[in-house]
Amino acid sequence: ALKLSGSATAFLPSVFAEASCLYSLELLAAEPAPLHALWRAPWLPRLERLVLRVPSLGPDGLAPLRGAPLPRLRELRVAPRDVRGVCAADAAALAACGLPALRVLKLSRLGLGGAAAVAAAPWVAGLEDLTLSKCADLAHRGGGGPSGACSEARASVADLAAVPLTALRRLALSGGSCGPGLDGGAVAALLAAPWAAGLERLELSGALLGGCCGAARDAMGGLAAARLPRLSALRLSCGLTAADVAGVLSKAAWLHGLTDLDLSFNPDLGSEGFAAIAGLSTPRLARLGLRFSGVSAVGLRSLALAPWLPQLQGLALDDHAVKAAAKAHRDVSGGGVYVGLGGIALTYLRIAQQVKRGFTYEHGAYLKKHTPAHALGLAREFAAADEALLPAGRRVTFLEGYSGSLALRAALAAAGGDAAGGRALAEALAAYHRSTVSRLPPGECELLYGRAGYLYSLLWLERQLGPGAEVVSHLLAQGREGAAGLGQQQARHWGLMYTWHGKQYLGAAHGLCGVVYVLLHCLPAVKESDDAAGSGLRALTAACDALAAAALPSGNLPSSLGSLEDRLVQWCHGAPGLVPTMLKAEEALGGGGRYLRAARRAAAAIWERGLLTKGVGLCHGISGNGYAFLSLYRATGEQQYLRMAQAFAVFAAERWQELYEVPDRPASLYEGLAGAVNFWLDVVDPQHSQWPGAEL
């Protein structure tokens, strides 16, 4: 089985020449893929599964497949993103293929005449799962206006209804975005087909169910009147209100047999909508999904009174308004602390903490309108939007992943007085190790993307969670293995080493500095990991010594092992990331001043070359470099480092507008303005300063 995404699809010709044992192929291309190599592949007839999610099928479309024997293919998904989509000629070429084993067919952007061509295919009778999404035939604005459109839609529906789909168990249809869709007669005609009685799952969405409220009610009436004795799962998306949909569904004879119901509404789902949904007679319902825009506490209380609620095994409430608000912030990128809305949430949490400590407008900052409650409220709003945009399957770390979202929301719950909610989220963070972190590939250890980043989330939340010791043990084992790969002498010198993308990086984001920093906060677990294979504490100390000695004559840290290039003075790959690690090593290991001296040399390099032109953020910007001075000020109490931090803060305050557009995500925490806001807050209250996402 092979799955290629993004730029990897450029290697298709060479991969196809060697893929003699391939049975499943997925292409998820961001750029046009060389599909001509696929059509010529000698092993194509042996494929059992083919998924094409590509920008375009190319000028020839699926024509090269016409008449091709594909005797083993059981699943075919074709989803081009261009306007051409899967045209009628493509559908006809597909219909002419030999597909005797095909059971699952999913076609997206099916053009006019496409549905009729599919219906005429000799193999269509064997389908068990059929999806026609964004289908122009089913919701086309015909030349004769709405009536012409409906007649065209009825014609394609008649083609589908006439096919002997005796094995069909799941049908998913969605119309195009520009037409009036099906009327009640067309829906009734489709679901009056003999094969409809065998349907177990039905999905109707897009513009399919009418383009106006009257047509949509008519279409819904046709659905409710259908005879669907085996239907157990229904997914609907339409422009009607929840009350209208619930009113129509309540008349359906098949409603009592539903175990899975998913409804999407464009209008607000207020208290009346929730009450209507709660009143549905669904004694077997096990899962309910509601997608809507806007929710009220009264509406949720109505839903809580539903008689079938206790029997639910799954409930998903998806608010379009939250996602829309999140996506409206164009100067950040989706979810996550690093460059997403999580970083904005963390910034408001920091504001709330500062104001709670008595930091007010009179102290010189522009926080006059912020009370702790107001700032926490904003933080919770951004954190909720951040969660909506950050799937659990993404990165595992505090800065880039789901553990950061869990830790942040747990802290916000506790700060807002919701101790039970905070504990529940903390437990979810602990469970995340078992479900996800423990399954990471061996090499993923760094702070930005790997195990050290998850461990940071645990430490940031200041909880004694069980998985901590296990993660520490894994990090040490991987570090020893990486050091051993350098040879015996180098292994003794470094103690620990990690590889990311084929290089042994030394910096904080992807390299040794970041991993060592979080391990230094876990000395009890490090000592517990000691065994016959060697001392974890000895390896950690060796790594700290080696990092201190690795600095270049300027005091800057090379970006990777073996590099002598003295160019990058930034948190991710240079001296700024070394400073917190050396200071923590001095505190935790008692270095006799050698680690502090390394931190001072690094600070000298930052003072000389740290006013960067890449923006005011934390990763590779002025504010991140300025935080190194605050770290040294807290550790030493020496005023010179506070003055250095203040100088960087003033420079950032004077230049942030001209530097704002330089990074890709100019409002984000690690690339942009949110990082500077945190830095300014901490410069005026340096004793409580903390480098967000990099210090504990």
XYZ file of C-alpha atoms in Angstrom:
696
model
C 0.000 0.000 0.000
C 1.365 3.425 -0.953
C 0.173 6.916 -0.032
C 1.858 9.921 -1.643
C 0.963 13.501 -0.768
C 2.180 16.981 -1.642
C 5.468 17.227 -3.521
C 6.081 13.485 -3.098
C 3.817 12.894 -6.099
C 6.617 14.246 -8.310
C 8.347 10.895 -7.783
C 5.465 8.962 -9.335
C 7.236 7.824 -12.519
C 10.204 6.340 -10.633
C 7.985 4.817 -7.944
C 5.641 3.279 -10.504
C 8.515 1.591 -12.281
C 9.330 -0.412 -9.134
C 5.902 -0.926 -7.523
C 5.303 -4.485 -8.678
C 3.558 -5.561 -5.443
C 1.269 -2.539 -5.110
C -2.382 -3.228 -4.296
C -3.496 0.135 -2.807
C -2.525 3.596 -4.069
C -3.516 7.049 -2.741
C -2.401 10.256 -4.455
C -3.083 13.451 -2.484
C -1.429 16.023 -4.715
C -1.143 19.774 -4.152
C 0.146 20.249 -7.710
C -0.761 18.488 -10.969
C 0.446 14.906 -10.720
C 1.975 13.019 -13.669
C -0.992 10.671 -14.055
C 0.204 9.511 -17.478
C 2.754 7.384 -15.602
C -0.062 5.772 -13.642
C -2.120 4.840 -16.697
C 0.920 3.139 -18.274
C 1.928 1.204 -15.152
C 2.111 -2.554 -15.883
C 0.771 -3.407 -12.426
C -2.372 -1.247 -12.766
C -4.617 -4.297 -13.386
C -3.514 -5.708 -10.011
C -4.715 -2.706 -7.987
C -7.494 -3.312 -5.464
C -7.826 0.297 -4.269
C -7.169 3.609 -6.047
C -7.704 7.100 -4.581
C -6.982 10.235 -6.641
C -7.365 13.573 -4.841
C -5.630 15.826 -7.330
C -5.933 19.415 -8.608
C -6.826 18.114 -12.077
C -7.076 14.910 -14.073
C -5.074 16.591 -16.826
C -6.047 17.284 -20.455
C -6.781 13.618 -21.191
C -8.810 13.016 -18.044
C -9.723 9.359 -17.591
C -9.749 8.686 -21.343
C -6.559 6.546 -21.188
C -8.473 4.135 -18.948
C -11.199 3.418 -21.531
C -11.598 -0.306 -21.919
C -8.817 -1.094 -19.445
C -9.296 -4.362 -17.550
C -9.139 -3.732 -13.793
C -10.381 -7.075 -12.513
C -9.262 -6.662 -8.882
C -10.245 -3.051 -8.225
C -12.718 -2.948 -5.308
C -12.554 0.744 -4.381
C -12.174 3.788 -6.637
C -12.248 7.412 -5.470
C -11.644 10.249 -7.924
C -11.807 13.824 -6.592
C -10.253 16.508 -8.829
C -10.495 20.070 -7.514
C -10.684 22.034 -10.765
C -13.829 23.257 -12.515
C -13.595 20.507 -15.143
C -13.897 17.845 -12.474
C -14.946 14.406 -13.709
C -16.615 15.277 -17.013
C -19.079 13.138 -18.966
C -16.243 11.827 -21.173
C -14.351 10.714 -18.065
C -17.440 8.965 -16.713
C -18.014 7.260 -20.072
C -14.382 6.068 -20.180
C -14.783 4.695 -16.677
C -18.030 2.972 -17.621
C -16.210 1.188 -20.451
C -13.631 -0.310 -18.087
C -13.773 -3.881 -16.907
C -14.526 -3.502 -13.179
C -16.232 -6.729 -12.099
C -14.982 -6.489 -8.483
C -15.812 -2.799 -7.897
C -17.803 -2.283 -4.693
C -16.997 1.311 -3.634
C -17.178 4.237 -6.077
C -16.765 7.887 -5.100
C -16.681 10.591 -7.781
C -16.415 14.319 -7.053
C -17.377 17.257 -9.290
C -19.274 15.015 -11.685
C -20.161 17.038 -14.777
C -23.362 17.124 -16.826
C -24.170 13.712 -18.233
C -21.801 12.042 -15.795
C -24.474 10.428 -13.644
C -26.169 8.929 -16.707
C -22.834 7.536 -17.950
C -22.135 5.910 -14.578
C -25.652 4.487 -14.484
C -25.050 2.819 -17.872
C -21.892 1.012 -16.756
C -22.221 -2.804 -16.790
C -20.452 -3.101 -13.421
C -22.637 -0.600 -11.528
C -25.028 -3.306 -10.318
C -22.316 -4.705 -8.044
C -21.755 -1.464 -6.121
C -22.294 -1.487 -2.364
C -21.202 2.108 -1.696
C -21.830 4.961 -4.171
C -20.889 8.621 -3.685
C -21.544 11.309 -6.299
C -20.480 14.618 -4.750
C -20.920 18.104 -6.191
C -22.824 16.491 -9.038
C -23.936 19.020 -11.676
C -26.652 16.693 -12.989
C -28.373 16.687 -9.617
C -28.445 20.442 -9.066
C -27.873 22.259 -12.332
C -29.269 25.622 -13.324
C -30.701 24.688 -16.710
C -31.228 27.076 -19.548
C -34.935 27.136 -18.889
C -34.598 28.461 -15.346
C -35.642 26.521 -12.305
C -38.117 24.342 -14.177
C -35.449 23.413 -16.730
C -33.050 22.658 -13.928
C -35.523 20.377 -12.192
C -36.279 18.513 -15.430
C -32.557 17.872 -15.972
C -32.217 16.730 -12.378
C -35.215 14.396 -12.753
C -33.633 12.881 -15.873
C -30.407 12.018 -14.049
C -32.385 10.755 -11.059
C -34.414 8.521 -13.362
C -31.166 7.102 -14.772
C -29.983 6.221 -11.269
C -33.348 4.892 -10.135
C -33.541 2.551 -13.124
C -30.205 0.857 -12.376
C -30.512 -2.522 -10.616
C -28.327 -1.538 -7.626
C -29.323 -4.644 -5.729
C -26.167 -4.681 -3.562
C -26.196 -0.965 -2.681
C -26.055 -0.284 1.066
C -24.745 3.290 1.172
C -25.673 6.210 -1.086
C -24.207 9.713 -0.763
C -25.288 12.476 -3.129
C -24.492 16.170 -3.124
C -25.380 18.700 -5.775
C -23.459 21.604 -7.200
C -23.342 24.932 -5.427
C -25.234 27.005 -8.009
C -28.551 25.351 -8.684
C -31.966 24.805 -7.120
C -31.425 21.077 -6.576
C -34.063 18.369 -6.473
C -37.715 18.894 -5.737
C -39.909 16.560 -3.737
C -40.943 14.570 -6.787
C -37.342 13.907 -7.813
C -36.342 12.798 -4.299
C -39.417 10.580 -4.053
C -38.673 9.077 -7.493
C -35.075 8.330 -6.540
C -35.979 6.694 -3.242
C -38.854 4.764 -4.836
C -36.298 2.703 -6.759
C -36.412 -1.003 -5.839
C -32.858 -0.901 -4.500
C -33.679 1.935 -2.037
C -35.337 -0.564 0.291
C -31.899 -2.091 0.919
C -30.166 1.176 1.853
C -28.590 1.249 5.305
C -26.824 4.637 5.066
C -28.041 7.718 3.185
C -26.298 11.084 2.829
C -27.883 14.029 1.008
C -26.082 17.351 1.124
C -24.896 20.431 -0.704
C -27.432 22.200 -2.929
C -29.186 18.911 -3.540
C -32.183 19.456 -1.281
C -33.565 22.524 -2.952
C -32.064 25.951 -3.447
C -34.826 27.824 -1.604
C -36.835 27.099 1.514
C -39.960 26.036 -0.400
C -38.076 23.621 -2.660
C -36.091 22.314 0.303
C -39.279 21.571 2.285
C -40.699 19.846 -0.787
C -37.563 17.727 -1.177
C -37.544 16.873 2.528
C -41.167 15.800 2.230
C -40.176 13.398 -0.542
C -37.490 11.954 1.719
C -39.864 11.507 4.654
C -42.391 9.694 2.452
C -39.847 7.175 1.158
C -39.930 3.529 2.193
C -36.522 2.848 3.763
C -37.013 -0.110 6.119
C -33.289 -0.884 6.599
C -32.069 2.695 7.020
C -29.945 3.085 10.162
C -27.777 6.128 9.388
C -28.850 9.448 7.871
C -26.782 12.539 7.150
C -28.521 15.670 5.880
C -27.302 19.149 5.032
C -29.787 21.802 3.963
C -30.745 25.428 4.366
C -33.848 24.808 6.476
C -34.146 25.548 10.163
C -33.761 22.748 12.665
C -37.436 23.056 13.573
C -38.475 22.598 9.920
C -36.211 19.575 9.452
C -37.351 17.966 12.689
C -40.983 18.573 11.750
C -40.581 16.775 8.423
C -38.484 13.926 9.818
C -41.015 13.238 12.556
C -43.417 12.023 9.819
C -40.978 9.430 8.433
C -41.845 5.804 9.160
C -38.159 4.848 9.085
C -37.135 7.358 11.803
C -37.566 4.809 14.615
C -34.851 2.578 13.138
C -32.108 5.236 13.028
C -29.021 4.633 15.141
C -26.883 7.405 13.607
C -28.212 10.876 12.734
C -26.131 13.787 11.454
C -27.817 17.098 10.614
C -26.276 20.293 9.293
C -28.118 23.636 9.294
C -27.087 26.988 7.922
C -29.415 29.126 10.061
C -28.826 29.580 13.772
C -29.804 26.612 15.895
C -31.599 28.404 18.719
C -33.647 27.066 21.594
C -36.588 26.131 19.319
C -34.305 24.145 17.030
C -32.769 22.187 19.875
C -36.199 21.533 21.367
C -37.442 20.209 18.011
C -34.459 17.876 17.689
C -34.915 16.713 21.281
C -38.550 15.843 20.506
C -37.741 13.384 17.708
C -38.824 9.808 18.364
C -35.570 7.891 17.887
C -35.530 5.058 20.439
C -32.464 3.358 18.884
C -30.317 6.459 18.390
C -26.697 5.877 19.458
C -24.929 8.795 17.768
C -26.046 12.349 17.032
C -24.107 14.996 15.150
C -25.366 18.566 14.803
C -23.626 21.177 12.668
C -24.997 24.663 13.038
C -24.164 28.332 13.388
C -24.747 29.803 16.808
C -25.785 28.076 20.021
C -27.514 29.235 23.182
C -27.503 27.911 26.727
C -31.299 27.604 26.574
C -30.993 25.470 23.450
C -28.457 23.174 25.055
C -30.712 22.736 28.089
C -33.527 21.722 25.726
C -31.286 19.109 24.167
C -30.295 17.859 27.612
C -33.943 16.926 28.267
C -34.197 14.623 25.230
C -35.458 11.174 26.341
C -32.897 9.409 24.149
C -29.874 11.398 25.414
C -28.774 8.862 28.097
C -28.486 6.093 25.503
C -26.179 8.072 23.181
C -22.695 6.688 22.708
C -21.536 9.713 20.710
C -22.616 13.373 20.547
C -20.894 15.912 18.265
C -21.876 19.598 18.309
C -20.018 21.507 15.603
C -20.546 25.274 15.576
C -19.839 26.861 12.168
C -19.645 30.265 13.862
C -16.642 29.246 15.953
C -14.779 27.940 12.908
C -15.714 30.979 10.832
C -14.442 33.292 13.561
C -11.232 31.310 13.747
C -10.661 31.396 9.998
C -11.297 35.143 9.975
C -7.929 35.631 11.705
C -5.856 35.581 8.545
C -2.637 36.697 10.218
C -2.349 33.439 12.114
C -2.399 29.937 10.679
C -5.135 27.630 11.953
C -4.677 25.943 15.301
C -1.634 25.567 17.534
C 0.434 27.712 19.886
C 3.316 28.243 17.468
C 1.633 30.238 14.660
C -2.073 29.562 15.346
C -4.914 30.733 17.541
C -3.512 28.810 20.506
C -0.714 31.367 20.693
C -3.269 34.185 20.877
C -5.112 32.307 23.649
C -1.851 31.885 25.551
C -1.143 35.605 25.156
C -4.486 36.522 26.747
C -3.851 34.030 29.551
C -0.549 35.805 30.206
C -2.369 39.167 30.207
C -4.870 37.820 32.749
C -2.032 36.616 34.971
C -0.241 39.960 34.743
C -3.345 41.984 35.535
C -4.224 39.667 38.425
C -0.795 40.359 39.936
C -1.647 44.060 39.959
C -0.139 45.105 36.652
C -2.365 47.954 35.427
C -2.507 50.740 32.891
C -0.673 53.031 35.296
C 2.398 50.798 35.031
C 2.782 51.888 31.440
C 1.048 49.245 29.321
C -2.149 49.495 27.314
C -4.217 47.092 29.426
C -6.746 49.588 30.722
C -9.785 47.682 29.458
C -8.588 44.249 30.559
C -9.702 42.693 33.807
C -8.542 39.136 34.572
C -12.051 37.855 33.803
C -12.177 39.712 30.483
C -8.759 38.474 29.397
C -9.591 34.906 30.458
C -12.841 35.095 28.493
C -10.949 36.099 25.359
C -8.405 33.355 25.995
C -11.171 30.751 26.271
C -12.778 31.956 23.019
C -9.505 31.673 21.129
C -8.722 28.321 22.757
C -12.108 26.937 21.671
C -11.544 28.127 18.109
C -8.011 26.747 18.244
C -9.322 23.312 19.218
C -11.793 23.367 16.317
C -8.951 23.966 13.854
C -6.475 21.517 15.378
C -7.364 17.858 14.760
C -6.128 15.377 17.340
C -4.073 13.584 14.717
C -1.740 16.499 14.121
C 1.538 17.047 16.018
C 1.775 15.958 19.660
C 3.678 18.902 21.144
C 2.852 22.006 23.156
C 3.827 24.410 20.386
C 2.463 22.544 17.369
C 0.002 19.953 18.577
C -2.975 18.676 20.476
C -1.190 18.314 23.822
C -0.663 22.080 23.835
C -4.385 22.609 23.281
C -5.236 20.225 26.136
C -2.728 21.824 28.509
C -3.860 25.342 27.624
C -7.546 24.555 28.076
C -6.833 22.776 31.371
C -5.004 25.852 32.655
C -7.828 28.131 31.497
C -10.430 25.920 33.182
C -8.507 25.999 36.455
C -7.976 29.764 36.198
C -11.713 30.200 35.672
C -12.621 28.175 38.763
C -13.594 24.992 36.918
C -11.408 22.575 38.868
C -13.286 19.493 37.641
C -12.933 20.576 34.023
C -9.235 21.227 34.528
C -8.725 17.775 36.019
C -10.622 16.120 33.163
C -8.450 17.868 30.576
C -5.298 16.990 32.519
C -6.379 13.342 32.519
C -6.983 13.584 28.765
C -3.449 14.946 28.402
C -2.132 11.938 30.316
C -4.189 9.531 28.206
C -2.824 11.184 25.063
C 0.494 9.516 25.767
C -1.023 6.063 25.650
C -3.156 6.725 22.582
C -0.740 8.730 20.440
C 2.665 9.749 21.831
C 3.736 6.199 22.651
C 3.245 5.311 18.973
C 5.539 7.981 17.550
C 8.361 6.784 15.283
C 11.701 6.380 17.103
C 13.277 9.567 15.734
C 10.582 12.064 16.757
C 12.047 13.470 19.963
C 12.522 17.213 19.498
C 10.738 20.061 21.278
C 8.832 21.430 18.288
C 7.395 18.181 16.882
C 8.320 15.241 19.134
C 8.293 13.649 22.578
C 10.109 16.523 24.290
C 7.293 18.820 23.177
C 4.699 16.528 24.776
C 6.771 16.355 27.949
C 6.847 20.163 27.927
C 3.020 20.158 27.943
C 3.008 17.960 31.040
C 5.556 20.139 32.798
C 3.844 23.355 31.754
C 0.651 22.169 33.357
C 2.627 21.486 36.557
C 1.031 18.114 37.150
C 2.623 14.896 38.277
C 1.211 12.725 35.509
C 2.117 9.082 35.145
C 3.326 9.126 31.509
C 6.092 11.625 32.358
C 8.590 9.000 33.531
C 7.906 6.805 30.506
C 8.478 9.677 28.080
C 11.721 10.587 29.883
C 12.924 7.000 29.619
C 12.127 6.925 25.893
C 13.878 10.256 25.271
C 17.008 9.065 27.077
C 17.030 5.750 25.220
C 16.682 7.498 21.858
C 19.351 10.030 22.806
C 21.833 7.329 23.818
C 21.162 5.432 20.619
C 21.714 8.600 18.587
C 24.977 9.325 20.409
C 26.187 5.746 19.913
C 25.779 6.248 16.175
C 28.483 8.947 16.308
C 31.186 6.489 17.386
C 32.533 5.547 20.805
C 34.536 8.703 21.485
C 31.825 11.086 20.321
C 29.191 9.092 22.203
C 31.062 9.663 25.470
C 31.486 13.339 24.608
C 27.837 14.072 23.741
C 25.997 11.550 25.930
C 22.767 12.206 24.026
C 22.069 13.064 20.397
C 18.943 13.246 18.246
C 18.422 13.291 14.490
C 15.784 15.259 12.611
C 15.536 15.020 8.819
C 18.923 13.345 8.636
C 20.835 15.967 10.665
C 21.964 16.191 14.279
C 20.588 19.640 15.130
C 21.795 21.437 18.255
C 19.211 24.233 18.589
C 16.060 24.507 20.668
C 13.331 23.808 18.114
C 14.548 20.603 16.465
C 17.723 19.736 18.316
C 19.574 18.817 21.470
C 19.010 22.099 23.351
C 15.237 21.717 23.388
C 15.258 18.076 24.493
C 17.898 18.642 27.177
C 15.989 21.640 28.544
C 12.852 19.640 29.318
C 14.851 16.663 30.624
C 16.570 18.986 33.114
C 13.129 19.613 34.627
C 12.658 15.873 35.172
C 15.754 14.901 37.157
C 13.911 12.448 39.462
C 12.622 10.567 36.415
C 16.061 10.805 34.766
C 17.667 9.206 37.820
C 14.964 6.528 37.952
C 15.832 5.581 34.371
C 19.412 4.643 35.345
C 20.151 1.004 34.638
C 22.944 -1.309 33.611
C 23.037 0.299 30.174
C 24.399 3.497 31.699
C 23.468 6.474 33.781
C 20.764 8.737 32.468
C 22.076 11.553 34.634
C 25.625 11.020 33.357
C 24.412 11.137 29.746
C 22.382 14.289 30.413
C 25.344 15.991 32.098
C 27.610 15.038 29.198
C 25.110 16.575 26.765
C 25.074 19.836 28.751
C 28.887 19.924 28.854
C 29.104 19.244 25.126
C 26.602 21.989 24.307
C 28.545 24.485 26.408
C 31.750 23.503 24.606
C 30.156 23.509 21.141
C 29.715 27.286 21.051
C 31.625 29.120 18.342
C 34.222 31.786 19.264
C 31.482 34.419 18.959
C 29.380 32.656 21.612
C 26.783 31.592 19.063
C 25.683 27.955 18.755
C 26.129 26.114 15.434
C 22.864 24.934 13.939
C 23.972 21.294 13.633
C 26.736 18.890 14.521
C 29.837 19.441 12.392
C 28.753 22.860 11.118
C 31.096 25.810 11.669
C 28.804 28.348 10.005
C 28.156 31.308 12.309
C 25.034 32.793 10.734
C 21.749 32.154 12.589
C 21.274 33.995 15.883
C 17.722 32.930 16.721
C 15.837 30.652 19.123
C 15.288 27.742 16.754
C 18.902 27.298 15.596
C 21.299 29.474 17.604
C 22.453 31.144 20.805
C 19.022 32.318 22.062
C 17.884 28.694 22.441
C 21.104 27.791 24.272
C 20.645 30.367 27.054
C 17.653 28.793 28.915
C 19.229 25.330 28.640
C 22.543 26.459 30.124
C 20.848 28.387 32.927
C 18.683 25.401 33.843
C 21.759 23.143 33.739
C 23.566 25.492 36.143
C 20.583 25.388 38.493
C 19.855 21.654 38.265
C 23.339 20.153 37.907
C 25.480 22.709 39.723
C 27.949 23.333 36.951
C 30.397 25.405 38.994
C 29.726 28.372 36.748
C 30.673 26.754 33.418
C 27.090 26.664 32.146
C 26.474 30.236 33.274
C 29.595 31.337 31.406
C 28.280 29.670 28.248
C 24.970 31.523 28.687
C 26.811 34.840 29.086
C 28.843 34.235 25.910
C 25.637 33.421 24.052
C 24.015 36.616 25.346
C 26.970 38.637 24.054
C 26.405 37.211 20.574
C 22.690 38.031 20.798
C 23.392 41.605 21.916
C 25.764 42.094 18.994
C 23.701 40.447 16.231
C 20.230 39.775 17.606
C 18.187 42.649 16.156
C 16.829 40.547 13.317
C 14.954 41.689 10.216
C 12.653 38.627 10.110
C 9.983 40.137 12.359
C 9.183 40.607 16.036
C 8.161 37.025 16.897
C 9.742 34.437 19.168
C 11.198 31.822 16.827
C 13.389 33.948 14.580
C 12.530 37.469 15.671
C 13.577 40.291 17.967
C 11.318 39.298 20.864
C 12.595 35.734 21.078
C 16.159 37.010 21.205
C 15.197 39.543 23.859
C 13.791 36.789 26.073
C 17.322 35.375 26.457
C 18.284 38.551 28.339
C 15.252 38.214 30.634
C 16.293 34.634 31.390
C 19.762 35.810 32.408
C 18.339 38.664 34.459
C 16.160 36.279 36.471
C 19.095 33.927 36.991
C 21.694 36.537 37.969
C 19.777 39.643 39.040
C 22.241 41.714 37.003
C 20.717 44.942 35.710
C 22.717 44.915 32.479
C 20.622 42.034 31.169
C 17.383 43.783 32.028
C 18.618 46.894 30.202
C 19.482 44.762 27.179
C 15.983 43.263 27.198
C 14.457 46.731 27.520
C 16.513 47.967 24.568
C 15.276 45.095 22.393
C 11.705 45.751 23.569
C 11.923 49.438 22.662
C 13.380 48.601 19.251
C 10.549 46.119 18.618
C 7.945 48.664 19.764
C 9.337 51.299 17.405
C 9.720 49.001 14.388
C 6.958 46.395 14.680
C 4.723 48.059 12.099
C 7.373 48.061 9.370
C 8.341 44.461 10.254
C 4.778 43.200 10.655
C 4.301 41.820 7.132
C 7.689 40.099 6.925
C 6.685 36.690 8.402
C 4.026 34.437 6.890
C 1.793 34.562 10.011
C 2.359 38.147 11.213
C -0.060 38.067 14.177
C 1.063 34.702 15.551
C 3.038 33.939 18.704
C 6.203 32.461 17.279
C 6.407 34.473 14.062
C 4.677 37.741 14.815
C 3.019 40.343 16.985
C 1.640 38.054 19.710
C 5.230 37.138 20.556
C 6.125 40.811 20.905
C 3.091 41.453 23.128
C 4.241 38.686 25.480
C 7.760 40.103 25.485
C 6.570 43.632 26.275
C 4.423 42.319 29.130
C 7.379 40.460 30.594
C 9.908 43.275 30.206
C 7.852 45.466 32.538
C 7.422 42.606 35.032
C 10.699 40.710 34.564
C 10.640 38.689 37.786
C 7.541 36.856 36.530
C 8.704 36.606 32.924
C 8.516 33.307 31.074
C 9.394 32.566 27.486
C 6.054 31.202 26.135
C 6.408 27.640 24.936
C 10.175 27.578 25.548
C 10.615 28.026 29.314
C 8.967 26.471 32.334
